[in-house]
CSV table of C-alpha atoms and ligand atoms in Angstrom, one decimal:
chain,number,residue,atom,x,y,z
M,1,UNK,CA,237.3,-134.2,86.3
M,2,UNK,CA,237.6,-136.1,83.1
M,3,UNK,CA,240.4,-138.6,82.7
M,4,UNK,CA,241.0,-138.6,79.0
M,5,UNK,CA,244.1,-139.6,77.0
M,6,UNK,CA,243.8,-140.1,73.3
M,7,UNK,CA,246.9,-141.8,71.9
M,8,UNK,CA,248.6,-140.2,68.9
M,9,UNK,CA,246.6,-141.1,65.7
M,10,UNK,CA,243.6,-142.6,67.5
M,11,UNK,CA,241.0,-139.9,66.8
M,12,UNK,CA,237.7,-141.2,65.4
M,13,UNK,CA,234.9,-139.6,63.4
M,14,UNK,CA,231.9,-139.2,65.9
M,15,UNK,CA,228.6,-140.5,64.6
M,16,UNK,CA,226.0,-138.0,63.6
M,17,UNK,CA,223.3,-137.8,66.4
M,18,UNK,CA,220.6,-138.0,63.7
M,19,UNK,CA,220.0,-139.3,60.1
M,20,UNK,CA,221.5,-137.6,57.1
M,21,UNK,CA,218.1,-136.4,56.0
M,22,UNK,CA,217.1,-135.2,59.5
M,23,UNK,CA,217.8,-131.5,58.9
M,24,UNK,CA,215.8,-131.3,55.7
M,25,UNK,CA,214.8,-129.0,54.2
M,26,UNK,CA,217.2,-126.5,55.8
M,27,UNK,CA,220.3,-128.7,55.2
M,28,UNK,CA,219.9,-131.3,52.5
M,29,UNK,CA,220.9,-135.0,53.0
M,30,UNK,CA,223.5,-134.8,50.3
M,31,UNK,CA,225.2,-131.8,51.9
M,32,UNK,CA,225.1,-133.5,55.4
M,33,UNK,CA,226.4,-136.8,54.1
M,34,UNK,CA,229.4,-135.2,52.2
M,35,UNK,CA,230.1,-132.8,55.1
M,36,UNK,CA,230.2,-135.5,57.8
M,37,UNK,CA,231.5,-138.5,55.9
M,38,UNK,CA,234.0,-136.8,53.6
M,39,UNK,CA,234.9,-133.3,54.9
M,40,UNK,CA,234.9,-134.0,58.7
M,41,UNK,CA,236.5,-137.4,58.0
M,42,UNK,CA,239.4,-135.7,56.2
M,43,UNK,CA,240.1,-133.6,59.3
M,44,UNK,CA,240.1,-136.6,61.5
M,45,UNK,CA,242.5,-138.4,59.1
M,46,UNK,CA,244.6,-135.3,58.8
M,47,UNK,CA,244.9,-134.9,62.6
M,48,UNK,CA,245.8,-138.6,63.0
M,49,UNK,CA,248.4,-138.4,60.2
M,50,UNK,CA,249.9,-135.2,61.7
M,51,UNK,CA,250.2,-136.7,65.2
M,52,UNK,CA,251.7,-139.9,64.0
M,53,UNK,CA,254.1,-138.0,61.7
M,54,UNK,CA,255.2,-136.0,64.8
M,55,UNK,CA,256.0,-139.3,66.6
M,56,UNK,CA,258.3,-140.1,63.8
M,57,UNK,CA,259.8,-136.6,63.7
M,58,UNK,CA,260.6,-136.9,67.4
M,59,UNK,CA,262.0,-140.4,67.1
M,60,UNK,CA,264.2,-139.4,64.2
M,61,UNK,CA,265.1,-136.0,65.6
M,62,UNK,CA,264.4,-134.7,62.1
M,63,UNK,CA,262.7,-131.3,62.1
M,64,UNK,CA,263.0,-130.1,58.5
M,65,UNK,CA,259.2,-130.2,58.0
M,66,UNK,CA,258.1,-129.1,61.5
M,67,UNK,CA,256.4,-126.0,60.2
M,68,UNK,CA,254.2,-128.0,57.9
M,69,UNK,CA,253.2,-130.6,60.5
M,70,UNK,CA,252.5,-127.9,63.2
M,71,UNK,CA,250.2,-126.2,60.6
M,72,UNK,CA,248.5,-129.6,60.0
M,73,UNK,CA,247.9,-130.1,63.8
M,74,UNK,CA,246.3,-126.7,64.1
M,75,UNK,CA,244.1,-126.9,61.0
M,76,UNK,CA,242.9,-130.5,61.2
M,77,UNK,CA,242.6,-130.6,65.0
M,78,UNK,CA,240.5,-127.4,65.1
M,79,UNK,CA,238.5,-128.7,62.1
M,80,UNK,CA,237.7,-132.0,64.0
M,81,UNK,CA,236.7,-130.2,67.2
M,82,UNK,CA,234.5,-127.6,65.5
M,83,UNK,CA,232.7,-130.1,63.3
M,84,UNK,CA,232.1,-132.4,66.3
M,85,UNK,CA,230.4,-129.5,68.1
M,86,UNK,CA,228.5,-128.3,65.0
M,87,UNK,CA,226.7,-131.7,64.6
M,88,UNK,CA,225.5,-131.7,68.2
M,89,UNK,CA,224.3,-128.1,68.4
M,90,UNK,CA,221.9,-128.7,65.5
M,91,UNK,CA,218.6,-130.7,65.8
M,92,UNK,CA,215.9,-131.7,63.5
M,93,UNK,CA,213.6,-128.8,62.6
M,94,UNK,CA,211.1,-128.0,65.4
M,95,UNK,CA,213.0,-129.7,68.2
M,96,UNK,CA,215.6,-127.1,68.9
M,97,UNK,CA,213.5,-125.4,71.6
M,98,UNK,CA,214.2,-122.0,73.1
M,99,UNK,CA,217.4,-120.6,74.7
M,100,UNK,CA,217.7,-122.1,78.2
M,101,UNK,CA,218.1,-120.1,81.5
M,102,UNK,CA,221.9,-120.1,81.9
M,103,UNK,CA,222.5,-119.3,78.3
M,104,UNK,CA,220.0,-116.4,78.4
M,105,UNK,CA,221.5,-115.1,81.6
M,106,UNK,CA,225.1,-115.0,80.3
M,107,UNK,CA,224.0,-113.6,76.9
M,108,UNK,CA,222.0,-110.8,78.7
M,109,UNK,CA,224.9,-110.0,81.0
M,110,UNK,CA,227.4,-109.5,78.3
M,111,UNK,CA,225.5,-108.7,75.1
M,112,UNK,CA,222.8,-106.6,76.7
M,113,UNK,CA,220.0,-108.8,75.4
M,114,UNK,CA,219.2,-111.8,73.2
M,115,UNK,CA,218.4,-109.8,70.1
M,116,UNK,CA,221.7,-107.9,70.3
M,117,UNK,CA,223.5,-111.2,70.6
M,118,UNK,CA,221.7,-112.7,67.7
M,119,UNK,CA,222.4,-109.8,65.4
M,120,UNK,CA,226.1,-109.7,66.3
M,121,UNK,CA,226.4,-113.5,65.8
M,122,UNK,CA,224.7,-113.5,62.5
M,123,UNK,CA,226.5,-110.4,61.2
M,124,UNK,CA,229.9,-111.7,62.4
M,125,UNK,CA,229.3,-115.1,60.9
M,126,UNK,CA,228.1,-113.7,57.5
M,127,UNK,CA,231.2,-111.5,57.4
M,128,UNK,CA,233.8,-114.2,57.7
M,129,UNK,CA,236.4,-113.7,55.0
M,130,UNK,CA,236.5,-116.8,52.9
M,131,UNK,CA,236.1,-120.2,54.6
M,132,UNK,CA,235.5,-120.2,58.3
M,133,UNK,CA,233.1,-120.1,61.3
M,134,UNK,CA,231.0,-118.0,63.5
M,135,UNK,CA,231.7,-119.0,67.1
M,136,UNK,CA,230.1,-118.3,70.5
M,137,UNK,CA,232.8,-119.0,73.0
M,138,UNK,CA,233.0,-119.1,76.8
M,139,UNK,CA,236.1,-117.3,77.8
M,140,UNK,CA,237.1,-118.6,81.3
M,141,UNK,CA,239.9,-116.0,81.5
M,142,UNK,CA,237.3,-113.2,81.4
M,143,UNK,CA,234.3,-115.0,82.9
M,144,UNK,CA,232.0,-114.1,80.0
M,145,UNK,CA,230.9,-115.2,76.6
M,146,UNK,CA,232.3,-113.8,73.4
M,147,UNK,CA,231.5,-114.0,69.7
M,148,UNK,CA,234.5,-114.6,67.4
M,149,UNK,CA,235.1,-115.4,63.8
M,150,UNK,CA,237.4,-118.2,62.7
M,151,UNK,CA,239.1,-118.1,59.3
M,152,UNK,CA,239.7,-121.6,58.1
M,153,UNK,CA,239.3,-123.5,61.4
M,154,UNK,CA,242.1,-122.1,63.6
M,155,UNK,CA,242.8,-118.4,62.8
M,156,UNK,CA,241.5,-115.4,64.9
M,157,UNK,CA,240.8,-117.2,68.2
M,158,UNK,CA,241.2,-116.0,71.7
M,159,UNK,CA,243.2,-118.7,73.5
M,160,UNK,CA,241.5,-120.6,76.3
M,161,UNK,CA,238.1,-119.9,74.9
M,162,UNK,CA,235.7,-122.9,74.8
M,163,UNK,CA,233.4,-123.0,71.8
M,164,UNK,CA,229.7,-123.3,72.8
M,165,UNK,CA,227.8,-122.6,69.6
M,166,UNK,CA,229.4,-122.8,66.1
M,167,UNK,CA,228.2,-122.1,62.6
M,168,UNK,CA,230.2,-123.5,59.7
M,169,UNK,CA,230.3,-121.1,56.8
M,170,UNK,CA,232.6,-123.0,54.5
M,171,UNK,CA,230.9,-123.2,51.2
M,172,UNK,CA,230.7,-127.0,51.6
M,173,UNK,CA,228.2,-126.4,54.5
M,174,UNK,CA,225.6,-124.7,52.3
M,175,UNK,CA,226.4,-124.4,48.6
M,176,UNK,CA,224.2,-127.2,47.3
M,177,UNK,CA,221.1,-125.7,48.9
M,178,UNK,CA,221.9,-122.0,49.0
M,179,UNK,CA,224.7,-121.4,46.4
M,180,UNK,CA,226.2,-118.0,47.2
M,181,UNK,CA,223.5,-116.9,49.6
M,182,UNK,CA,225.4,-117.3,52.8
M,183,UNK,CA,223.2,-115.0,54.9
M,184,UNK,CA,220.0,-117.0,53.9
M,185,UNK,CA,221.8,-120.2,55.1
M,186,UNK,CA,222.8,-118.6,58.4
M,187,UNK,CA,219.2,-117.4,59.1
M,188,UNK,CA,217.8,-120.8,58.3
M,189,UNK,CA,220.5,-122.6,60.3
M,190,UNK,CA,219.4,-120.5,63.3
M,191,UNK,CA,216.1,-122.4,63.3
M,192,UNK,CA,218.1,-125.7,63.8
M,193,UNK,CA,219.9,-124.6,67.0
M,194,UNK,CA,219.7,-127.2,69.8
M,195,UNK,CA,219.5,-124.9,72.8
M,196,UNK,CA,219.5,-127.7,75.3
M,197,UNK,CA,222.9,-128.7,74.0
M,198,UNK,CA,224.1,-125.1,74.0
M,199,UNK,CA,223.0,-124.9,77.7
M,200,UNK,CA,224.8,-128.2,78.5
M,201,UNK,CA,228.0,-127.0,76.9
M,202,UNK,CA,227.9,-123.6,78.6
M,203,UNK,CA,227.3,-125.1,82.1
M,204,UNK,CA,230.2,-127.6,81.6
M,205,UNK,CA,232.5,-124.9,80.3
M,206,UNK,CA,231.7,-122.6,83.3
M,207,UNK,CA,232.7,-125.5,85.6
M,208,UNK,CA,236.0,-125.9,83.7
M,209,UNK,CA,234.9,-129.0,81.9
M,210,UNK,CA,235.1,-129.2,78.1
M,211,UNK,CA,232.5,-131.7,77.0
M,212,UNK,CA,233.8,-134.8,75.4
M,213,UNK,CA,233.4,-134.6,71.6
M,214,UNK,CA,233.0,-138.4,70.9
W,301,MN3,MN1,232.7,-127.9,57.4
C-alpha cells in the first residue's frame, strides 16, 4: 500500500508528461499552456489556500466562514485531481493505441460492448450542463465501471468512485480551437486517449490503489 501524507498547503502542479504543442492539432499549444499553467495552477493554489486557512480556522476556533472554505476544498481539490488525471490519459496523436484487455473486459461486462460505452461516454460528456467533465469511474462499492457527469469539478459524483478516464468540457479546454463546438472537440479528443494509462489506472483501482497524481 502507498504511504502518502501531503501536509496542508503542500500540493504542487504536476508537470505535463509532454510538450505544450504535443497534442497539436487537436488541442493547440496556447490552450494547453493556459490550461495547465494558469487554470490547473489556480486549483492547486486554491486547494493549498483552503487547507492552510482551515489550519487557522481550527487553531482560532473561529468557524464563521466554514461553509466557504469547505466549498473551496471540494472545488479546488476535485479540480486538481481531475486535471492531473486528464493530462496523463492523453497522448500525442497516433500514440494512444487501442483499449487494453482489462479495460475492454470491464467495459464489455457492464456496458455490453465498446461501441455502447463510447456512445454513452460521448453523449454524457457533451450533455454536461455548463462547465464540467465526463468521467469513467471504477466504483469499488459495486465492482463495476460507471460513466458519470461532473458539474464544475465536484458535483454529481458517486462517492468512493475512482476516476479512470476524464474529459474536461469547461470552455477553457476547447474554446480557442473549437469555439462552441463541444461535440467536435470531444470526438477529436477521443483520438488522443492514452489507453495504456487507462489500463494502468483501472488495474490499480481494482486493487484498491489510487494512482499517485504527482
Ligand atoms: Mn480544465
